[in-house]
GROMACS .gro file of C-alpha atoms in nm:
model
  362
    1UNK     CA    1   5.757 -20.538   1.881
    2UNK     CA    2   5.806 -20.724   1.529
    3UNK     CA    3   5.536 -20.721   1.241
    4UNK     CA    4   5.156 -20.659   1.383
    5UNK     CA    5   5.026 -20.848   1.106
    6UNK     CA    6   5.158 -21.156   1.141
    7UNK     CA    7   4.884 -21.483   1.258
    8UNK     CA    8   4.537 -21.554   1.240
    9UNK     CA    9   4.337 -21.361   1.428
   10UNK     CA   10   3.986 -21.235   1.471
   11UNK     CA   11   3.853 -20.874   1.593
   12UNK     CA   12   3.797 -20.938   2.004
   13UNK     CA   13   3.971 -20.787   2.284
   14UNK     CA   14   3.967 -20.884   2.640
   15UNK     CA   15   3.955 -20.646   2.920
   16UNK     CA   16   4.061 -20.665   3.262
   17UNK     CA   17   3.777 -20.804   3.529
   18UNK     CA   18   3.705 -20.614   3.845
   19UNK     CA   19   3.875 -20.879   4.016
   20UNK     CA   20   4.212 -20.903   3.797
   21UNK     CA   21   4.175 -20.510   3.885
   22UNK     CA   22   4.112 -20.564   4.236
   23UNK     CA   23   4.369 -20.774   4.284
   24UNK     CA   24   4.609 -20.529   4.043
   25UNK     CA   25   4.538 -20.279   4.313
   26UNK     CA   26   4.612 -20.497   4.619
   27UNK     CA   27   4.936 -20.599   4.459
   28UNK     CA   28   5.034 -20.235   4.450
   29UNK     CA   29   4.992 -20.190   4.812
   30UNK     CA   30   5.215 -20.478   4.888
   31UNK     CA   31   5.582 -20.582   4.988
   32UNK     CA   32   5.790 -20.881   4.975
   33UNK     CA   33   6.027 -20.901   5.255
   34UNK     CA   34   6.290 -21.156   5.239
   35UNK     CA   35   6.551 -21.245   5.539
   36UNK     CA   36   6.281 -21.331   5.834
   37UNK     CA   37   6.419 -21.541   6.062
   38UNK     CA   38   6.310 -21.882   6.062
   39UNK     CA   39   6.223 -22.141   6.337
   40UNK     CA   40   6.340 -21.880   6.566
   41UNK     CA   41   6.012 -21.781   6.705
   42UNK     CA   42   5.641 -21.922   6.662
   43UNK     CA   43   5.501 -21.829   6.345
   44UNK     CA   44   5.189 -21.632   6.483
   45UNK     CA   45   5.450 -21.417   6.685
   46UNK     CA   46   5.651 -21.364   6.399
   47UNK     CA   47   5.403 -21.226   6.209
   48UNK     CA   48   5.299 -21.013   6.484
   49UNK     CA   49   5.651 -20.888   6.515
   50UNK     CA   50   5.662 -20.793   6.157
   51UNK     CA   51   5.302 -20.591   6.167
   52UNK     CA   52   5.487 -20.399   6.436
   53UNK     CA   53   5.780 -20.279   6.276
   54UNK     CA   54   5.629 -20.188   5.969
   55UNK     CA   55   5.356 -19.995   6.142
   56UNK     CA   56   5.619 -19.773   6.275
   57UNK     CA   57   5.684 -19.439   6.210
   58UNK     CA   58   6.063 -19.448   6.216
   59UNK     CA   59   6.047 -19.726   5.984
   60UNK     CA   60   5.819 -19.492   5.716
   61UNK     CA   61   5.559 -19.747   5.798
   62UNK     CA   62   5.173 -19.720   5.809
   63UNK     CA   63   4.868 -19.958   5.907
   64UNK     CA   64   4.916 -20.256   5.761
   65UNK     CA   65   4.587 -20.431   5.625
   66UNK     CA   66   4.711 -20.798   5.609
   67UNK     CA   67   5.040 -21.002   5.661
   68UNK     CA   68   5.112 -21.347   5.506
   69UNK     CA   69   5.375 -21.585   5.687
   70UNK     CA   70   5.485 -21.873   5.693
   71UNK     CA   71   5.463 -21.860   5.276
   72UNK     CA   72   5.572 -22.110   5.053
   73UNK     CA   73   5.963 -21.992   5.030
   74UNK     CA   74   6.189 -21.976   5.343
   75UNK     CA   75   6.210 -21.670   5.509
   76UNK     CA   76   5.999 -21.473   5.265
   77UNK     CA   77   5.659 -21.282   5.384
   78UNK     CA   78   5.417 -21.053   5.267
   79UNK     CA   79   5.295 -20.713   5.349
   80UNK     CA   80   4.998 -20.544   5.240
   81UNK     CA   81   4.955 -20.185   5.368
   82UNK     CA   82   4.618 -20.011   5.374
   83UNK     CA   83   4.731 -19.738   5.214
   84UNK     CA   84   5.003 -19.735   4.866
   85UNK     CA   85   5.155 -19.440   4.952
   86UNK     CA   86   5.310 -19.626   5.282
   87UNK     CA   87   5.444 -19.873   5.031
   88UNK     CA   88   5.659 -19.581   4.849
   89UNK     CA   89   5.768 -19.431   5.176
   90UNK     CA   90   5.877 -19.783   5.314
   91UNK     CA   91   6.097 -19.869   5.036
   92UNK     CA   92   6.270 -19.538   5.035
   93UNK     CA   93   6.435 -19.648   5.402
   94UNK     CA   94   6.784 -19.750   5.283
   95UNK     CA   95   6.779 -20.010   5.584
   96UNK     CA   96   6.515 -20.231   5.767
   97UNK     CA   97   6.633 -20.360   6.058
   98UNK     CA   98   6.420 -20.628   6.249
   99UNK     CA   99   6.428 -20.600   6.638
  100UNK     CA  100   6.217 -20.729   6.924
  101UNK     CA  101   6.277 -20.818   7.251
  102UNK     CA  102   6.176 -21.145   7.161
  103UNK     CA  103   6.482 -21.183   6.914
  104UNK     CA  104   6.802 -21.283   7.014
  105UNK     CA  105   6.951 -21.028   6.814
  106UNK     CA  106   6.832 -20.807   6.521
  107UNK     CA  107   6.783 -20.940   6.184
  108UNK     CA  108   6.874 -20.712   5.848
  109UNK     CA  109   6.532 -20.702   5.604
  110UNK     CA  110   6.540 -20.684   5.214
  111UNK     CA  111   6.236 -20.520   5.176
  112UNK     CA  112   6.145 -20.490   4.797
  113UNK     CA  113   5.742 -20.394   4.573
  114UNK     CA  114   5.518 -20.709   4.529
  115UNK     CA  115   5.461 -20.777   4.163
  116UNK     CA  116   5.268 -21.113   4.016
  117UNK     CA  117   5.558 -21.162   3.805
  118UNK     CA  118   5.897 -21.202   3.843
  119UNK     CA  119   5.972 -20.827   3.713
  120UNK     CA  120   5.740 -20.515   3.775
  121UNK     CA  121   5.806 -20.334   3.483
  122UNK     CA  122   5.901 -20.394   3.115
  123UNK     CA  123   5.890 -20.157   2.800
  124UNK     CA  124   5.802 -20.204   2.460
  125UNK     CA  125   5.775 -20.008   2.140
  126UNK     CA  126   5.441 -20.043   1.925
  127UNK     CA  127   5.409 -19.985   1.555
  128UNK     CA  128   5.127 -19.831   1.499
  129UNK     CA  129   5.101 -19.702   1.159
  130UNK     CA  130   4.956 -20.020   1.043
  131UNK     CA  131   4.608 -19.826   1.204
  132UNK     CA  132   4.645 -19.549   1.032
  133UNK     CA  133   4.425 -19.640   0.767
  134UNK     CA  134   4.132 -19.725   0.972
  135UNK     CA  135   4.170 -19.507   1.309
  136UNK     CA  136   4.281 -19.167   1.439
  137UNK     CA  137   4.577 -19.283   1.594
  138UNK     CA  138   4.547 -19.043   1.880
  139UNK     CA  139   4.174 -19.216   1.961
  140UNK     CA  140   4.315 -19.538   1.957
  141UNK     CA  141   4.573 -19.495   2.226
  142UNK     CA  142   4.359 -19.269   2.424
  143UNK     CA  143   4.096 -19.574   2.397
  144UNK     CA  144   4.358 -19.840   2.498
  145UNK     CA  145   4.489 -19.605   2.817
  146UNK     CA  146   4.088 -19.619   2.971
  147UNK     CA  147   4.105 -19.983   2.899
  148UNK     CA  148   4.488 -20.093   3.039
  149UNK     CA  149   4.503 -19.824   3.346
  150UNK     CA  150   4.831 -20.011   3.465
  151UNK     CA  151   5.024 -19.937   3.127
  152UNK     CA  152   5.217 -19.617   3.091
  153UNK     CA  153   5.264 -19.469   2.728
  154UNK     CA  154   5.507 -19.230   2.577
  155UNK     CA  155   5.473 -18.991   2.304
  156UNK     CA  156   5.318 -19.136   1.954
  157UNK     CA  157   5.609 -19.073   1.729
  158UNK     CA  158   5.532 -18.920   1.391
  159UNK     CA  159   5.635 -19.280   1.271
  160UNK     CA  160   5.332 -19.414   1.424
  161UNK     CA  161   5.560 -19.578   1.693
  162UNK     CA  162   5.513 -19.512   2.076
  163UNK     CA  163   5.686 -19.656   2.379
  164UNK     CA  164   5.464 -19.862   2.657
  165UNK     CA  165   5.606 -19.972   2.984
  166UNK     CA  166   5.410 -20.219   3.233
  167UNK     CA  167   5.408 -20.547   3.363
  168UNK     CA  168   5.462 -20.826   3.125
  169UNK     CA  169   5.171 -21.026   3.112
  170UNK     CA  170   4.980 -20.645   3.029
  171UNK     CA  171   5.234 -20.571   2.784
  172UNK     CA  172   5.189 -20.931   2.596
  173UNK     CA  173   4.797 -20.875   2.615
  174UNK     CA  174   4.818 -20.519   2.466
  175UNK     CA  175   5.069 -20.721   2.186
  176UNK     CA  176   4.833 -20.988   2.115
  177UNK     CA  177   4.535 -20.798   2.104
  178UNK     CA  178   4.691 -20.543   1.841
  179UNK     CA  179   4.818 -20.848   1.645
  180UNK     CA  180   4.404 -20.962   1.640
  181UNK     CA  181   4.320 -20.619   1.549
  182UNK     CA  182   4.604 -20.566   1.280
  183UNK     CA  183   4.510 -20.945   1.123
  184UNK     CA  184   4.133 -20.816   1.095
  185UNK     CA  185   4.222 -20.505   0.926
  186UNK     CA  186   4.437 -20.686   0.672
  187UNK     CA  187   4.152 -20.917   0.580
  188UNK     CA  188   3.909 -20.621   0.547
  189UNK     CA  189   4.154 -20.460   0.321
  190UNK     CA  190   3.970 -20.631   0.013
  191UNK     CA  191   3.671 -20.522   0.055
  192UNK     CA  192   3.731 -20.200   0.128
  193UNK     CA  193   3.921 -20.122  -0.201
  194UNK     CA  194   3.575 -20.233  -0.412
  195UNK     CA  195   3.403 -19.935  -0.236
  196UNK     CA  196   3.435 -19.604  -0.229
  197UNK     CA  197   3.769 -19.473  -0.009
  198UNK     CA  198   3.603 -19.464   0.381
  199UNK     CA  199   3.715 -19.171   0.614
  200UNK     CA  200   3.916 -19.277   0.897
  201UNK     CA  201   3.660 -19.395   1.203
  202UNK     CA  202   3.649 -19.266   1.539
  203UNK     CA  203   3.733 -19.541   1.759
  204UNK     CA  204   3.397 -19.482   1.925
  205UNK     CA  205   3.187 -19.633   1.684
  206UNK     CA  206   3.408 -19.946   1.659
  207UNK     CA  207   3.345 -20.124   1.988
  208UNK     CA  208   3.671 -20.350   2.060
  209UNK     CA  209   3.482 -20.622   2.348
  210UNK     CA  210   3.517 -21.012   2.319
  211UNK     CA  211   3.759 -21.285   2.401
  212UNK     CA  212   4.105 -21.315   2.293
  213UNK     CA  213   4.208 -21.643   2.076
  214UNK     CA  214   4.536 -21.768   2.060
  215UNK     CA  215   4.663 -21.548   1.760
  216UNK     CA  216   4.946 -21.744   1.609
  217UNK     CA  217   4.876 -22.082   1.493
  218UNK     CA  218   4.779 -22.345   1.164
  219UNK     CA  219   4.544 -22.538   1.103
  220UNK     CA  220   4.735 -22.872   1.186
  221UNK     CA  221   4.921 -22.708   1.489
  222UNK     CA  222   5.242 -22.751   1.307
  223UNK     CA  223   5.343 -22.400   1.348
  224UNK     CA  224   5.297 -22.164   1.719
  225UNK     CA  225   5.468 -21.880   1.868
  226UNK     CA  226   5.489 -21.789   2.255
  227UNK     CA  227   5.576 -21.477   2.374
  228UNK     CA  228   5.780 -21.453   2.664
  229UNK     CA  229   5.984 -21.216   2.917
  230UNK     CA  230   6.325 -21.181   2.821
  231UNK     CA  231   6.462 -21.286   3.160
  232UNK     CA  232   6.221 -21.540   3.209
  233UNK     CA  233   6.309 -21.681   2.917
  234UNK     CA  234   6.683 -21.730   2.956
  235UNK     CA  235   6.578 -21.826   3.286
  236UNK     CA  236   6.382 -22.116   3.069
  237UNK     CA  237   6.655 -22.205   2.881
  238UNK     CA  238   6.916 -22.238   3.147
  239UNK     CA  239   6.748 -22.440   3.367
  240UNK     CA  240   6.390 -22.634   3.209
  241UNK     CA  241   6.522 -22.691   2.794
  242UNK     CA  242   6.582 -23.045   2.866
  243UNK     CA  243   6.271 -23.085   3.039
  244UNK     CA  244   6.009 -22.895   2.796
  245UNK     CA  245   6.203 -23.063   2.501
  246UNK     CA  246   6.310 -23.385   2.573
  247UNK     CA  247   6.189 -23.670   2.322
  248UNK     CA  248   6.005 -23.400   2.090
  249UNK     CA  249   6.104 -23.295   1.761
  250UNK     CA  250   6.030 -22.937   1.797
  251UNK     CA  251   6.249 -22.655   1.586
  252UNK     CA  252   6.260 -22.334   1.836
  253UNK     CA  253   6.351 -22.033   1.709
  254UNK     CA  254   6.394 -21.661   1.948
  255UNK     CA  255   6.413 -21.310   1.820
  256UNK     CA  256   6.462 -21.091   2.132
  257UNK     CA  257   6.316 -20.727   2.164
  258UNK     CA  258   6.460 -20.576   2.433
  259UNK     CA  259   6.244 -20.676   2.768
  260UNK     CA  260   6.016 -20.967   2.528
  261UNK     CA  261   6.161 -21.287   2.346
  262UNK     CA  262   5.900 -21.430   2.104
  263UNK     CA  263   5.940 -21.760   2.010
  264UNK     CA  264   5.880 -21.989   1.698
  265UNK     CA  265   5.766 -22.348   1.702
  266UNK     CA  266   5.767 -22.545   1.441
  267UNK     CA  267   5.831 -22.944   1.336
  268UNK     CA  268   6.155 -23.083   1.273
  269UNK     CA  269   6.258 -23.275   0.973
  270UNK     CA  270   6.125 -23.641   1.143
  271UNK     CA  271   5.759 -23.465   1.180
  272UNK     CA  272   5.608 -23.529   1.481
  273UNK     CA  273   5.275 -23.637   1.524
  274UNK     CA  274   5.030 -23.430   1.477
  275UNK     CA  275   4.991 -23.205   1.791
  276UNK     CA  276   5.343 -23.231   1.937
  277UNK     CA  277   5.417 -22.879   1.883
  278UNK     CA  278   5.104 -22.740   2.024
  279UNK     CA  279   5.162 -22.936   2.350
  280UNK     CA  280   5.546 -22.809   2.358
  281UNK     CA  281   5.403 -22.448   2.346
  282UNK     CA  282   5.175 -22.528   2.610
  283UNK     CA  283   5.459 -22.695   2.837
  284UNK     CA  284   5.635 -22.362   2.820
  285UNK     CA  285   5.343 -22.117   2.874
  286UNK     CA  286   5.255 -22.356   3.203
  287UNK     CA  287   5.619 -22.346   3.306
  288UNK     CA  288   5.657 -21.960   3.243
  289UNK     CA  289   5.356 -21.901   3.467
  290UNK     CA  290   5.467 -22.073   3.733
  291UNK     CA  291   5.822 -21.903   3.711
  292UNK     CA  292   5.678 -21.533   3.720
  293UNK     CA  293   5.496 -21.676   4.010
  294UNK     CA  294   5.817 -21.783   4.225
  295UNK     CA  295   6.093 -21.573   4.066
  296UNK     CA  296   6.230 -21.261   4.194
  297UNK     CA  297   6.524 -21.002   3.961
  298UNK     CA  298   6.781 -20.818   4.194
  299UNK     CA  299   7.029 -20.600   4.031
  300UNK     CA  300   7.389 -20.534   4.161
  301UNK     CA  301   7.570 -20.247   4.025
  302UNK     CA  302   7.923 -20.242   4.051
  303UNK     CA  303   8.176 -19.905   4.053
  304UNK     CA  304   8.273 -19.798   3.700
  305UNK     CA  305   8.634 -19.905   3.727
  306UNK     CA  306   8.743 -20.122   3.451
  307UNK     CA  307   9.007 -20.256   3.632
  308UNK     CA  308   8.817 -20.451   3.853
  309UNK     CA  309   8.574 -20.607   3.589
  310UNK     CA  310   8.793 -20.895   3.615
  311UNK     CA  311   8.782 -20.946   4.020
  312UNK     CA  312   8.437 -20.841   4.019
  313UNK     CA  313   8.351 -21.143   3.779
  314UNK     CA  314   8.535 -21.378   4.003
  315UNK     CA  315   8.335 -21.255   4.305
  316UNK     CA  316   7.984 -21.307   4.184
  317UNK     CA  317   8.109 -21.697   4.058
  318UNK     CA  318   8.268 -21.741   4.363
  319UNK     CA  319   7.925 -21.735   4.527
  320UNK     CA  320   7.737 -21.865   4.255
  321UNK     CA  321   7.897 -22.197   4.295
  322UNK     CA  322   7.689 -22.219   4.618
  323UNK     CA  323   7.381 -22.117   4.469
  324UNK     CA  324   7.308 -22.360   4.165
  325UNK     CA  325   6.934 -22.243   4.118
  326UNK     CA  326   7.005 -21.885   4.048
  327UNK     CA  327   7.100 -21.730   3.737
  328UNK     CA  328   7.362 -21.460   3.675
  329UNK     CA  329   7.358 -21.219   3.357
  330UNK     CA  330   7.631 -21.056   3.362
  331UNK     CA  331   7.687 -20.692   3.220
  332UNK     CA  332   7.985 -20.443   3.216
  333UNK     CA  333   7.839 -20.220   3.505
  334UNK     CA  334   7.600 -20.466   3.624
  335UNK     CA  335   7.474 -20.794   3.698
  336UNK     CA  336   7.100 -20.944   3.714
  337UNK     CA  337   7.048 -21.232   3.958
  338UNK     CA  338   6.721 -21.390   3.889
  339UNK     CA  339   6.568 -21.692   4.142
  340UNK     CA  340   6.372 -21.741   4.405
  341UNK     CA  341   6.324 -21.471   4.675
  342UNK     CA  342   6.522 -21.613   4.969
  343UNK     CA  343   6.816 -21.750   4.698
  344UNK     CA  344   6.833 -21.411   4.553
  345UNK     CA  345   6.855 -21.224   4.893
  346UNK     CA  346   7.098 -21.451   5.023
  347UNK     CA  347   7.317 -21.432   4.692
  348UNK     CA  348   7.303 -21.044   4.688
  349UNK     CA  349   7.413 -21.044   5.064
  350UNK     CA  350   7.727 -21.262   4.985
  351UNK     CA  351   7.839 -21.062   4.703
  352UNK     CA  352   7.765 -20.743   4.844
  353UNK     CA  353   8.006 -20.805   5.098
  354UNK     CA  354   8.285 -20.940   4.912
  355UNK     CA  355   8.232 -20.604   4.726
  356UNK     CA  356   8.276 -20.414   5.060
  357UNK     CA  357   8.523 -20.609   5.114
  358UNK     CA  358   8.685 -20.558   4.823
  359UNK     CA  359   8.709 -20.185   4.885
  360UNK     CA  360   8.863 -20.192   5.223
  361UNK     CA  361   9.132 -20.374   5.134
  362UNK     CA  362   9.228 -20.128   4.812
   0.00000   0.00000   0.00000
């Protein structure tokens, strides 16, 4: 996670609302389905059609509380199921298969969890041991698990490190807020070595309420960081540098830890005015929102054969070439494809089938 006491800061915290929780909750109990046929039927009846199948037993479905289509991307709709459970037993069907008699023929489903951002989970490791001094470490975590229900945390190393795995605008909160809290203790630190050595508190009597403020910054804006998702970022940088930079004089730095990138602003030698880099970082927080809004991650694994790394490459450019909006990282077992929903389906189709294909020709 880098240093904890880097930035200004103050001692707040914010806290989820009953309706970021709310809607948290809903989110869990809902599906993305991409590869609806479009124009083909009435919209109404489509969505109608869809309620059905996924209310089916033989599809592992349940009652479904709500169903949004048309939505904003092509053959993309929304399920929300009354129950979560139904969401778990719907997504373990390895096929969804979309058939009516009002269909000219059935249509193949890519039915995949509902997440406001464009990946569901990411991990991170904390340092903690810069709390030791203050806190029993133990109360502190057990304190931040009541408060951030939708994180899941490992085992506190003896290091004072421990492993947390969420979504990533949760992870960044729990990141800035421990970067406030670490700042505060630093600037204590003073005054606390003219007294008398003070046990370590229990984190009940030190109430952590408040707003956040932004927790990296100068006084003459000439210096800001932005956390971001990893894949959102490159994601960023493929497709919107131009755009978020162009005619600024903005120095951008990146150190990548694993799932988060965290990024350094700064001027450049010909000193913009005063404010330039401040609206840069704001530029890319607005465009990373709206990307973990629209963008979906697929991963396609291929067969550990090193031989056919090289065809396997070829395959997935092949088809990129017809897909200029989606980005490929590429690994030696794997590759990510990150766009929108109906791009993303549609890629993984194509290569997906060249793989079969592939096969059944050895």
């Amino acid at each position: 996670m880098g240093n904890l006491c880097a930035g200004h800061c103050s001692d707040s915290m914010p806290f989820l609302s009953a309706q970021d929780m709310g809607q948290a909750a809903k989110s869990a109990r809902t599906i993305v389905i991409s590869g609806v046929p479009d124009g083909v039927l009435n919209n109404d009846v489509m969505s109608d059609i869809l309620v059905i199948h996924f209310q089916k037993a033989k599809n592992n479905g349940g009652d479904v509380e709500e169903v949004k289509y048309p939505t904003r991307e092509k053959g993309v709709a929304y399920i929300t199921f009354e129950d979560q459970e139904v969401v778990e037993s719907v997504l373990q069907k390895n096929e969804h298969r979309l058939e009516d008699r009002r269909l000219p023929r059935y249509y193949p489903l890519k039915v995949t969890p509902y997440c406001e951002n464009v990946f569901s989970s990411v991990t991170a490791v904390l340092d903690m041991s810069v709390f030791k001094d203050k806190f029993v470490l133990e109360d502190l975590i057990q304190e931040l698990k009541k408060k951030s229900t939708a994180l899941s945390f490992g085992s506190l190393q003896s290091n004072g490190h421990i492993s947390v795995q969420g979504s990533f605008p949760t992870i960044k909160w729990l990141r800035d807020f421990l970067l406030l809290k670490a700042k505060s203790l630093s600037e204590d630190k003073n005054e606390a070595s003219k007294s008398h050595q003070r046990p370590k508190k229990r984190l009940s009597k030190r109430r952590l309420t408040g707003e956040m403020n932004n927790f990296v910054h100068d006084t003459e804006g000439e210096k800001q960081v932005v956390v971001l998702d990893t894949d959102i970022y490159h994601y960023m940088k493929c497709f919107f540098a131009k755009e978020l930079l162009t005619n600024t004089d903005v120095v951008i730095s990146d150190i990548t830890d694993g799932d988060i990138t965290t990024l350094h602003l700064q001027k450049g030698r010909n000193r913009p005015d005063t404010g330039q880099v401040l609206r840069v970082k704001e530029k890319i927080e607005n465009q990373s929102i709206k990307l973990h809004n629209s963008l979906r991650k697929e991963r396609i694994n291929f067969e550990k054969c090193t031989r056919d790394k090289k065809k396997y490459r070829l395959m997935y450019e092949s088809v990129k070439s017809h897909y200029p909006d989606v980005l490929v990282i590429p690994y030696d077992t794997h590759i990510d494809v990150i766009g929108s929903s109906s791009a993303v389906f549609k890629f993984t189709q194509e290569v997906n089938k060249k793989i079969q294909s592939l096969f059944q020709n050895r």
